[in-house]
Short mmCIF file of C-alpha atoms and ligand atoms in Angstrom, two decimals:
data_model
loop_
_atom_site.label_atom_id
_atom_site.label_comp_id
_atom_site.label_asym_id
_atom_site.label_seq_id
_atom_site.Cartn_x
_atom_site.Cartn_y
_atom_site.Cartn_z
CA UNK F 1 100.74 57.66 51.05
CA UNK F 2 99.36 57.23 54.57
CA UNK F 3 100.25 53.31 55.19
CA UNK F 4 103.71 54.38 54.72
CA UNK F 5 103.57 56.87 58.28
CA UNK F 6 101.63 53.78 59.86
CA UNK F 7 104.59 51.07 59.04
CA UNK F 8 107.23 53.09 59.48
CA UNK F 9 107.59 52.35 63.50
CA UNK F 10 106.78 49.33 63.07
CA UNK F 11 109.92 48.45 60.42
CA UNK F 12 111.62 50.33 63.25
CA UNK F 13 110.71 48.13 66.01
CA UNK F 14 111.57 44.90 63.37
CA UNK F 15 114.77 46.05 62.81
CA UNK F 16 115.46 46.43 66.02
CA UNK F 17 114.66 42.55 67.24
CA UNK F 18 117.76 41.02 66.14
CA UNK F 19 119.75 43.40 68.20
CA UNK F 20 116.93 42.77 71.26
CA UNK F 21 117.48 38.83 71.27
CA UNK F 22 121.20 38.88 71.07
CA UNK F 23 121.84 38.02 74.09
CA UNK F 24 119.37 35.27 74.84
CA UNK F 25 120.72 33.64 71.50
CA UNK F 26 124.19 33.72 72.73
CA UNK F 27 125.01 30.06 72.41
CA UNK F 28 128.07 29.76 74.27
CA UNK F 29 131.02 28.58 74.17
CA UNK F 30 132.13 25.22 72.50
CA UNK F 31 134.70 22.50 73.75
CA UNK F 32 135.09 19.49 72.15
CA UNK F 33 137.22 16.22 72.97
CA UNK F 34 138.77 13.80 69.84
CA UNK F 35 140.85 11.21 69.71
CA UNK F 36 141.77 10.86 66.19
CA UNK F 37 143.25 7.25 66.22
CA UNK F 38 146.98 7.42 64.97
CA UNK F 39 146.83 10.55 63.90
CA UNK F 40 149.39 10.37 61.65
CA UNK F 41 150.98 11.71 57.54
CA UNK F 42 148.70 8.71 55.94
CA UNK F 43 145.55 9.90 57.67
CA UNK F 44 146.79 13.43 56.90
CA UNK F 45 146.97 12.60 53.33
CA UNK F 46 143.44 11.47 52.66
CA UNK F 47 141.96 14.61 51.64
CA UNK F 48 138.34 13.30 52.44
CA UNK F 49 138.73 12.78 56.09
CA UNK F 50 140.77 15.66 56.39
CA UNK F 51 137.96 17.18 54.77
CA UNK F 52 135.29 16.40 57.48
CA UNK F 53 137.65 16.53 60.25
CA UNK F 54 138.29 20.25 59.48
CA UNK F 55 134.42 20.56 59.75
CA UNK F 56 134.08 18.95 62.61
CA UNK F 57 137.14 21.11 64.51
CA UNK F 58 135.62 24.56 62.43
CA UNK F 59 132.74 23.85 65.30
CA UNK F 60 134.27 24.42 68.27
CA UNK F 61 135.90 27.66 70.15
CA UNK F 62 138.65 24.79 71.29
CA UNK F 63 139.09 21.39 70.25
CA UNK F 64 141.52 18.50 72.37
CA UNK F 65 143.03 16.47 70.05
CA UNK F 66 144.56 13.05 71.23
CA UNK F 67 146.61 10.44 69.46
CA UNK F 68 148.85 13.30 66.96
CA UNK F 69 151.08 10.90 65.62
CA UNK F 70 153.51 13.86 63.79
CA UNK F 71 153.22 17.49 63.90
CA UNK F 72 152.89 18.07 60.35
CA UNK F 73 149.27 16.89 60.18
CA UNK F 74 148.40 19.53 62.35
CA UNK F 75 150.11 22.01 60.07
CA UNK F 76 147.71 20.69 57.30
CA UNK F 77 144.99 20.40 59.73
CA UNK F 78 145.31 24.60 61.05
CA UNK F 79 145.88 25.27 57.18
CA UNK F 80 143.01 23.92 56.56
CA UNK F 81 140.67 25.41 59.01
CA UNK F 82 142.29 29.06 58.14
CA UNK F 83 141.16 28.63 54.39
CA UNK F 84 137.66 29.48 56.02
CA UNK F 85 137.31 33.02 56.21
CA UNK F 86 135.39 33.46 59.41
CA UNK F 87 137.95 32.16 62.20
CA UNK F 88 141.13 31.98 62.69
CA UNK F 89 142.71 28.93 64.59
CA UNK F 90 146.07 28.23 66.37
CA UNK F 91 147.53 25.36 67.95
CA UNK F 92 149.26 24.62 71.30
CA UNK F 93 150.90 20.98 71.35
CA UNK F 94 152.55 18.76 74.32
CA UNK F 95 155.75 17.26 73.30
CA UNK F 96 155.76 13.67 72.00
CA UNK F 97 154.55 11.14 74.56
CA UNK F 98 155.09 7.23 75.35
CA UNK F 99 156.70 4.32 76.09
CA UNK F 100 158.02 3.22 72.55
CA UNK F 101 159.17 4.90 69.55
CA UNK F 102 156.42 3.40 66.97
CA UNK F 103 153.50 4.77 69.70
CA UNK F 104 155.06 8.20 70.52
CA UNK F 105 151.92 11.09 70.04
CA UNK F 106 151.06 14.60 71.10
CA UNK F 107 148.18 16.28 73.13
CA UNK F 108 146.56 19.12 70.67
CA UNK F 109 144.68 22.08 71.54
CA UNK F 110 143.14 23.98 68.24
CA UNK F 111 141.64 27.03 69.16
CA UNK F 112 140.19 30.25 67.57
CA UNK F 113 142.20 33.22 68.21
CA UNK F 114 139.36 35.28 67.98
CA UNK F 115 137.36 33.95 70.79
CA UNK F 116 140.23 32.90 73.41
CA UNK F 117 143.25 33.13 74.49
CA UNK F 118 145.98 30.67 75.57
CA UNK F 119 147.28 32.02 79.19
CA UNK F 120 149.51 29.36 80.12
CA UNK F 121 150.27 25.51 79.75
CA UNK F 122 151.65 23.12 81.96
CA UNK F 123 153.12 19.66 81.10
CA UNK F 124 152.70 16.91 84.69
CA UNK F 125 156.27 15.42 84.43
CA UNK F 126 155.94 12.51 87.53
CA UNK F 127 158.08 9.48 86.38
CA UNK F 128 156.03 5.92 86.13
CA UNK F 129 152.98 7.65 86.97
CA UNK F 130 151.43 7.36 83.43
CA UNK F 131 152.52 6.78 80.08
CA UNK F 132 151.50 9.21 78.29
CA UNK F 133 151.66 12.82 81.24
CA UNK F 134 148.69 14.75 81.11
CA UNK F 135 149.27 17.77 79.01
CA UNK F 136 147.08 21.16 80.77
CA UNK F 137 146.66 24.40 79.14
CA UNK F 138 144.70 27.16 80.89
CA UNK F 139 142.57 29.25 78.44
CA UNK F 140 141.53 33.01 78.70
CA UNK F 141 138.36 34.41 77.30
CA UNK F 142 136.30 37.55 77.13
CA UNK F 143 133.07 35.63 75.74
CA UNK F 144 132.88 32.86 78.76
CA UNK F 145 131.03 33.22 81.86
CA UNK F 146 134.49 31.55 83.69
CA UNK F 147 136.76 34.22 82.62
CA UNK F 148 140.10 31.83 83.04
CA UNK F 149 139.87 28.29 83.25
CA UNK F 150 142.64 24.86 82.51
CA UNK F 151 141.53 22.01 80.12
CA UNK F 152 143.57 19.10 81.10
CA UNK F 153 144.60 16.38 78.01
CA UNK F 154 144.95 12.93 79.18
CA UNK F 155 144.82 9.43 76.97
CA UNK F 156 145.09 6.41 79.25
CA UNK F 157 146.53 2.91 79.02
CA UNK F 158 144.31 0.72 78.77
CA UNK F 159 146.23 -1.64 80.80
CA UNK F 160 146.15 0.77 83.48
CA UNK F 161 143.68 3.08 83.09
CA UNK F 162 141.97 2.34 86.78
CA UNK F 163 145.31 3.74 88.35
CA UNK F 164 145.58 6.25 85.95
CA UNK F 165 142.59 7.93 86.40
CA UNK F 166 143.35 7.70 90.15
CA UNK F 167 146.53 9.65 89.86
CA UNK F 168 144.36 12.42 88.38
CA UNK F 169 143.57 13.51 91.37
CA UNK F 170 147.17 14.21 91.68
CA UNK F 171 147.55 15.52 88.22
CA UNK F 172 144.54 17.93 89.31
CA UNK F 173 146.62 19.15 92.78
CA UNK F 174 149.09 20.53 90.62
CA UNK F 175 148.02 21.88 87.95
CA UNK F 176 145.65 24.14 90.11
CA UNK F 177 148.37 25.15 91.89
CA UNK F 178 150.51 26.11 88.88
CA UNK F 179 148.16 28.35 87.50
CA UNK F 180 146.75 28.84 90.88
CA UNK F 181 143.71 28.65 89.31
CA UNK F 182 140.77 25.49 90.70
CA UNK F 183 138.99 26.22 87.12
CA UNK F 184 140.08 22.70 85.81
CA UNK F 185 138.19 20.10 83.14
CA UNK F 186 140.07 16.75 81.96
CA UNK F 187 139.11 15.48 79.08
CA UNK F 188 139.88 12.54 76.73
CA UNK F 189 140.02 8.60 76.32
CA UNK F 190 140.30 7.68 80.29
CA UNK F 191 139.45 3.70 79.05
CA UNK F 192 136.89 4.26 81.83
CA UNK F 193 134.37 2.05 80.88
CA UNK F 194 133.82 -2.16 79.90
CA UNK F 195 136.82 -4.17 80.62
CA UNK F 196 138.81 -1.23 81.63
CA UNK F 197 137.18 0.06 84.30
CA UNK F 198 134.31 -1.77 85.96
CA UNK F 199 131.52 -0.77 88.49
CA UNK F 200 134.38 -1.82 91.42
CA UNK F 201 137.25 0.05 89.86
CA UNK F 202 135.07 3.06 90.22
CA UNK F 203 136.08 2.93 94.64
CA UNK F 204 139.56 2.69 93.37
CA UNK F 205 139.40 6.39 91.48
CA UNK F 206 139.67 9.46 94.08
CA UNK F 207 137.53 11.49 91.00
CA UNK F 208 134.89 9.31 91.82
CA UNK F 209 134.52 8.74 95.30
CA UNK F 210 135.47 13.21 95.72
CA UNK F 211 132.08 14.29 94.82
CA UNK F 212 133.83 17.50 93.83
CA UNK F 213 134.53 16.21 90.56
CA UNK F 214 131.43 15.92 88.48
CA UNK F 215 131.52 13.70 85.51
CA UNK F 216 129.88 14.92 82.48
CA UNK F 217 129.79 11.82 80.58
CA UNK F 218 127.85 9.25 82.41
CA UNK F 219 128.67 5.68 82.31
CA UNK F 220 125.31 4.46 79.96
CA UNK F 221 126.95 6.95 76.80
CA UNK F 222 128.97 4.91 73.84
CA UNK F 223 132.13 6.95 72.89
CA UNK F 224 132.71 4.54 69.83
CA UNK F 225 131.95 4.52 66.76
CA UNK F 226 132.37 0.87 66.49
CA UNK F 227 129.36 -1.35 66.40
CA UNK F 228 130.68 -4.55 68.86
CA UNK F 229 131.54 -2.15 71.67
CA UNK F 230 129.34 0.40 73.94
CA UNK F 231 131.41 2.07 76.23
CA UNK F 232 131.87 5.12 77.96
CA UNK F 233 135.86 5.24 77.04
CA UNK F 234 135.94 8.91 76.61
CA UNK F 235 135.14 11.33 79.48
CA UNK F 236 134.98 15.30 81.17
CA UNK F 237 135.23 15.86 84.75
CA UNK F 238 134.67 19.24 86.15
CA UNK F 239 136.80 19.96 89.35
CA UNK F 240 134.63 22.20 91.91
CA UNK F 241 131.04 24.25 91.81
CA UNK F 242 132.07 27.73 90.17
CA UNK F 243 133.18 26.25 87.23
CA UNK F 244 129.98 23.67 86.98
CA UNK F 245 128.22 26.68 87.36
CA UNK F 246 129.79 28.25 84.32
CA UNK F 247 128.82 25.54 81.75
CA UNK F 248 125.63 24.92 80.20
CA UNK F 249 123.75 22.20 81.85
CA UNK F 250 123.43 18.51 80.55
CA UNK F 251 125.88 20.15 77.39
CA UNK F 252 128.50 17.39 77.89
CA UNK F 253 127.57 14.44 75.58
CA UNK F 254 129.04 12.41 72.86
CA UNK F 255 128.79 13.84 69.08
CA UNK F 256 126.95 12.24 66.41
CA UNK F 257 129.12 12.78 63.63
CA UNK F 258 127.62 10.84 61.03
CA UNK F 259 124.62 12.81 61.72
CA UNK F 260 125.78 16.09 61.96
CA UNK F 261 128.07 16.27 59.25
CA UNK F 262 126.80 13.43 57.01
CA UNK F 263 129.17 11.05 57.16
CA UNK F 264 128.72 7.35 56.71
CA UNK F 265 129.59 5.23 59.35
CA UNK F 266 132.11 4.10 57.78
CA UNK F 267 134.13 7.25 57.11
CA UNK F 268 133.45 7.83 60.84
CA UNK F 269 135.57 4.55 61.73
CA UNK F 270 137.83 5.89 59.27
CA UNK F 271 138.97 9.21 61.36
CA UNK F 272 138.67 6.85 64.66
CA UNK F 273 136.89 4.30 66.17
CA UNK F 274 136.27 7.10 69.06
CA UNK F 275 133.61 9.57 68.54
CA UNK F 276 134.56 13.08 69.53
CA UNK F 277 132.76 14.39 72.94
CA UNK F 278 131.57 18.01 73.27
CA UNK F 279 130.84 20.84 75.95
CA UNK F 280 129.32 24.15 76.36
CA UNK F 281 130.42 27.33 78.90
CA UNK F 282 128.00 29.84 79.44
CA UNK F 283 128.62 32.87 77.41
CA UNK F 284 129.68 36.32 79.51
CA UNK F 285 127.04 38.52 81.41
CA UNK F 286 128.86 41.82 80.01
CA UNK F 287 127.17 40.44 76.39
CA UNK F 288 123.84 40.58 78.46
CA UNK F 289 124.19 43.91 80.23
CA UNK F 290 124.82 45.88 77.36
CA UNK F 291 121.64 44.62 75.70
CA UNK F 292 119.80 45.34 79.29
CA UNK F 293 119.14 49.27 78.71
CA UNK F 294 117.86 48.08 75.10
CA UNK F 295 115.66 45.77 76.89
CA UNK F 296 114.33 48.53 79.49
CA UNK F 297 113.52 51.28 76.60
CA UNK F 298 111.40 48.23 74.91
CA UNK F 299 108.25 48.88 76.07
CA UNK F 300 108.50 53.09 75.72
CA UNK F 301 109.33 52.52 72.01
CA UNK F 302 106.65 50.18 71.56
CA UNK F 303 104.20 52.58 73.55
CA UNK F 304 105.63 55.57 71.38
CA UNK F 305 105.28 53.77 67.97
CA UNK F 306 101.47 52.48 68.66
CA UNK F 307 100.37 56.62 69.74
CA UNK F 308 102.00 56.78 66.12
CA UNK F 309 99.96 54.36 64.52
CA UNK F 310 96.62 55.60 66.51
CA UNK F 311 97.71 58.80 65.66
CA UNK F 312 98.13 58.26 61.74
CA UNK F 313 95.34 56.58 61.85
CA UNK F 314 93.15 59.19 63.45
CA UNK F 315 94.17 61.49 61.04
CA UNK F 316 93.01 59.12 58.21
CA UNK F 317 89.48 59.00 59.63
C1 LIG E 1 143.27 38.11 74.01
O1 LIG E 1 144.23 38.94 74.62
C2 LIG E 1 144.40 40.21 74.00
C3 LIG E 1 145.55 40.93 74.65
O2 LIG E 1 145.44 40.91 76.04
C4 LIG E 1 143.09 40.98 74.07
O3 LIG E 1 143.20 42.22 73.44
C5 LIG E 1 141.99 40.15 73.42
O4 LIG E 1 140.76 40.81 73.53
C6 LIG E 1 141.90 38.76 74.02
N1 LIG E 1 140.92 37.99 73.26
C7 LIG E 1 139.90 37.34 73.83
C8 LIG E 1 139.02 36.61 72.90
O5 LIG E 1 139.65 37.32 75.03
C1 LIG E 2 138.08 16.73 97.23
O1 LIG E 2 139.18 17.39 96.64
C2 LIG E 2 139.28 18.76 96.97
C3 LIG E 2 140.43 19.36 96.16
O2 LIG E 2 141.66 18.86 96.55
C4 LIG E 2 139.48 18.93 98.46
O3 LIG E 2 139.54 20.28 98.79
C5 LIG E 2 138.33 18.26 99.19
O4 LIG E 2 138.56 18.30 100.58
C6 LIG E 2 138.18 16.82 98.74
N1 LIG E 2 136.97 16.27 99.33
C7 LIG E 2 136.97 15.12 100.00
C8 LIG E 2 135.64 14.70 100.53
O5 LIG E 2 137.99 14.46 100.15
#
């Protein structure tokens, strides 16, 4: 009967561990950055690619979708992900964007209710300035280092994706000063990379030459899934210190899907011949100060439950 007295601090002290690591576990917060090619019914309709695209999106706290062809696939898509029991996920959508009827599309933002909350959004409206607007949305969340912060949607033209990615800088000017808020991350298919945008172009781009911006896709990554091309098409840039500060460093690269959700390459080309791009924010200190007492009384329980076990075991000398 006497091992029982010896283990029983030390079951204590085990089932106290998980709440003890919490907060170094805390894995953050995840963005991620897709452009599902022609997003569109058809696509919508194949249930096995919906199928791994809802895995991929279930992933993330918030996930920028570019290319939405029609609003009902993201009906399927948010139906979908809410068939899983542990998050629930909304959508906020730009209106349809372009220069011709056949090539019209949305910016999407899926995100889960239960981790964030959508404080604003903000559609740039500037006539000849890009095809397709950027399309920002600032975010709210209790569980992010960067309490408030603006994700900013933007799908260039190929044709002229050099000065469209210039006139980000613009883009970035006022959005910050609609929210009033310098917490801002564009993200999407900028083009910025082979014929698009070359070494040269990169004087051309105020995001590059302000070394305020820092780009968290560098230009060596491959954002396709394709095998004749290796370029850096898709991109995040980070406007200003704080909010550098509040992500998780070297966190911004390009998703293996095929990998990570076992798909074959060519079910990857399938969704799109863009692979989807992903982030981290550091979680919130509050998470870490409430486990900081726990922390401190540590090493008295430890001290208290060993006199127990010299003590129990004293007495069964
Ligand atoms: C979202 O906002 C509501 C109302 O202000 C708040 O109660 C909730 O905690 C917020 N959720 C998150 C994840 O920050
Ligand atoms: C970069 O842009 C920021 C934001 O507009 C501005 O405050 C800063 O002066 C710019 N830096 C340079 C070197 O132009």
């Amino acid at each position: 009967m006497r091992w029982r007295s010896t283990l029983l601090p030390v079951v204590f002290l085990l089932s106290l561990l998980p709440l003890m690591t919490r907060g170094a576990t805390n894995s953050g917060f995840k963005i991620c950055s897709y452009k599902v090619q022609k997003f569109n019914k058809a696509k919508a309709s194949n249930f096995r690619l919906m199928h791994s695209l809802t895995k991929i999106v279930s992933r993330y706290d918030i996930t920028v979708l570019q290319d939405v062809m029609d609003p009902a696939v993201i009906k399927s898509l948010l139906a979908a992900l809410n068939r899983y029991e542990e998050f629930t996920y909304e959508s906020v959508s730009s209106k349809s964007l372009g220069n011709s009827p056949d090539s019209m599309q949305q910016y999407v933002f899926v995100y889960r209710t239960q981790t964030v909350n959508v404080s604003g959004q903000f559609q740039y409206d500037k006539k000849q300035a890009f095809v397709r607007n950027p399309f920002a949305v600032e975010f709210q969340s209790k569980k992010t280092a960067i309490k408030k912060f603006v994700l900013v949607a933007f799908l260039a033209e190929p044709k002229q994706a050099v000065q469209e990615m210039n006139r980000l800088y613009d883009v970035f000017l006022a959005v910050s000063k609609n929210f009033d808020n310098r917490h801002v991350m564009f993200v999407g298919d900028f083009h910025a990379g082979c014929a698009y945008m070359t070494r040269q172009d990169k004087k051309k781009i105020k995001l590059f030459t302000n070394t305020s911006f820092s780009w968290l896709i560098g230009d060596k990554m491959d954002t396709t899934s394709t095998e004749e091309t290796h370029c850096p098409y898709d991109r995040m840039v980070v406007f200003g210190e704080p909010f550098l500060k509040g992500i998780v460093p070297f966190s911004g690269k390009v998703v293996n899907i095929a990998r990570d959700f076992k798909l074959t390459m060519s079910k990857v080309r399938d969704l799109s011949s863009n692979l989807p791009l992903e982030v981290y924010l550091k979680g919130s200190a509050p998470l870490l100060k409430a486990t900081a007492p726990l922390l401190k009384a540590t090493p008295l329980l430890i001290l208290a439950s060993a006199s127990v076990i010299v003590q129990s075991f004293l007495s069964a000398l």
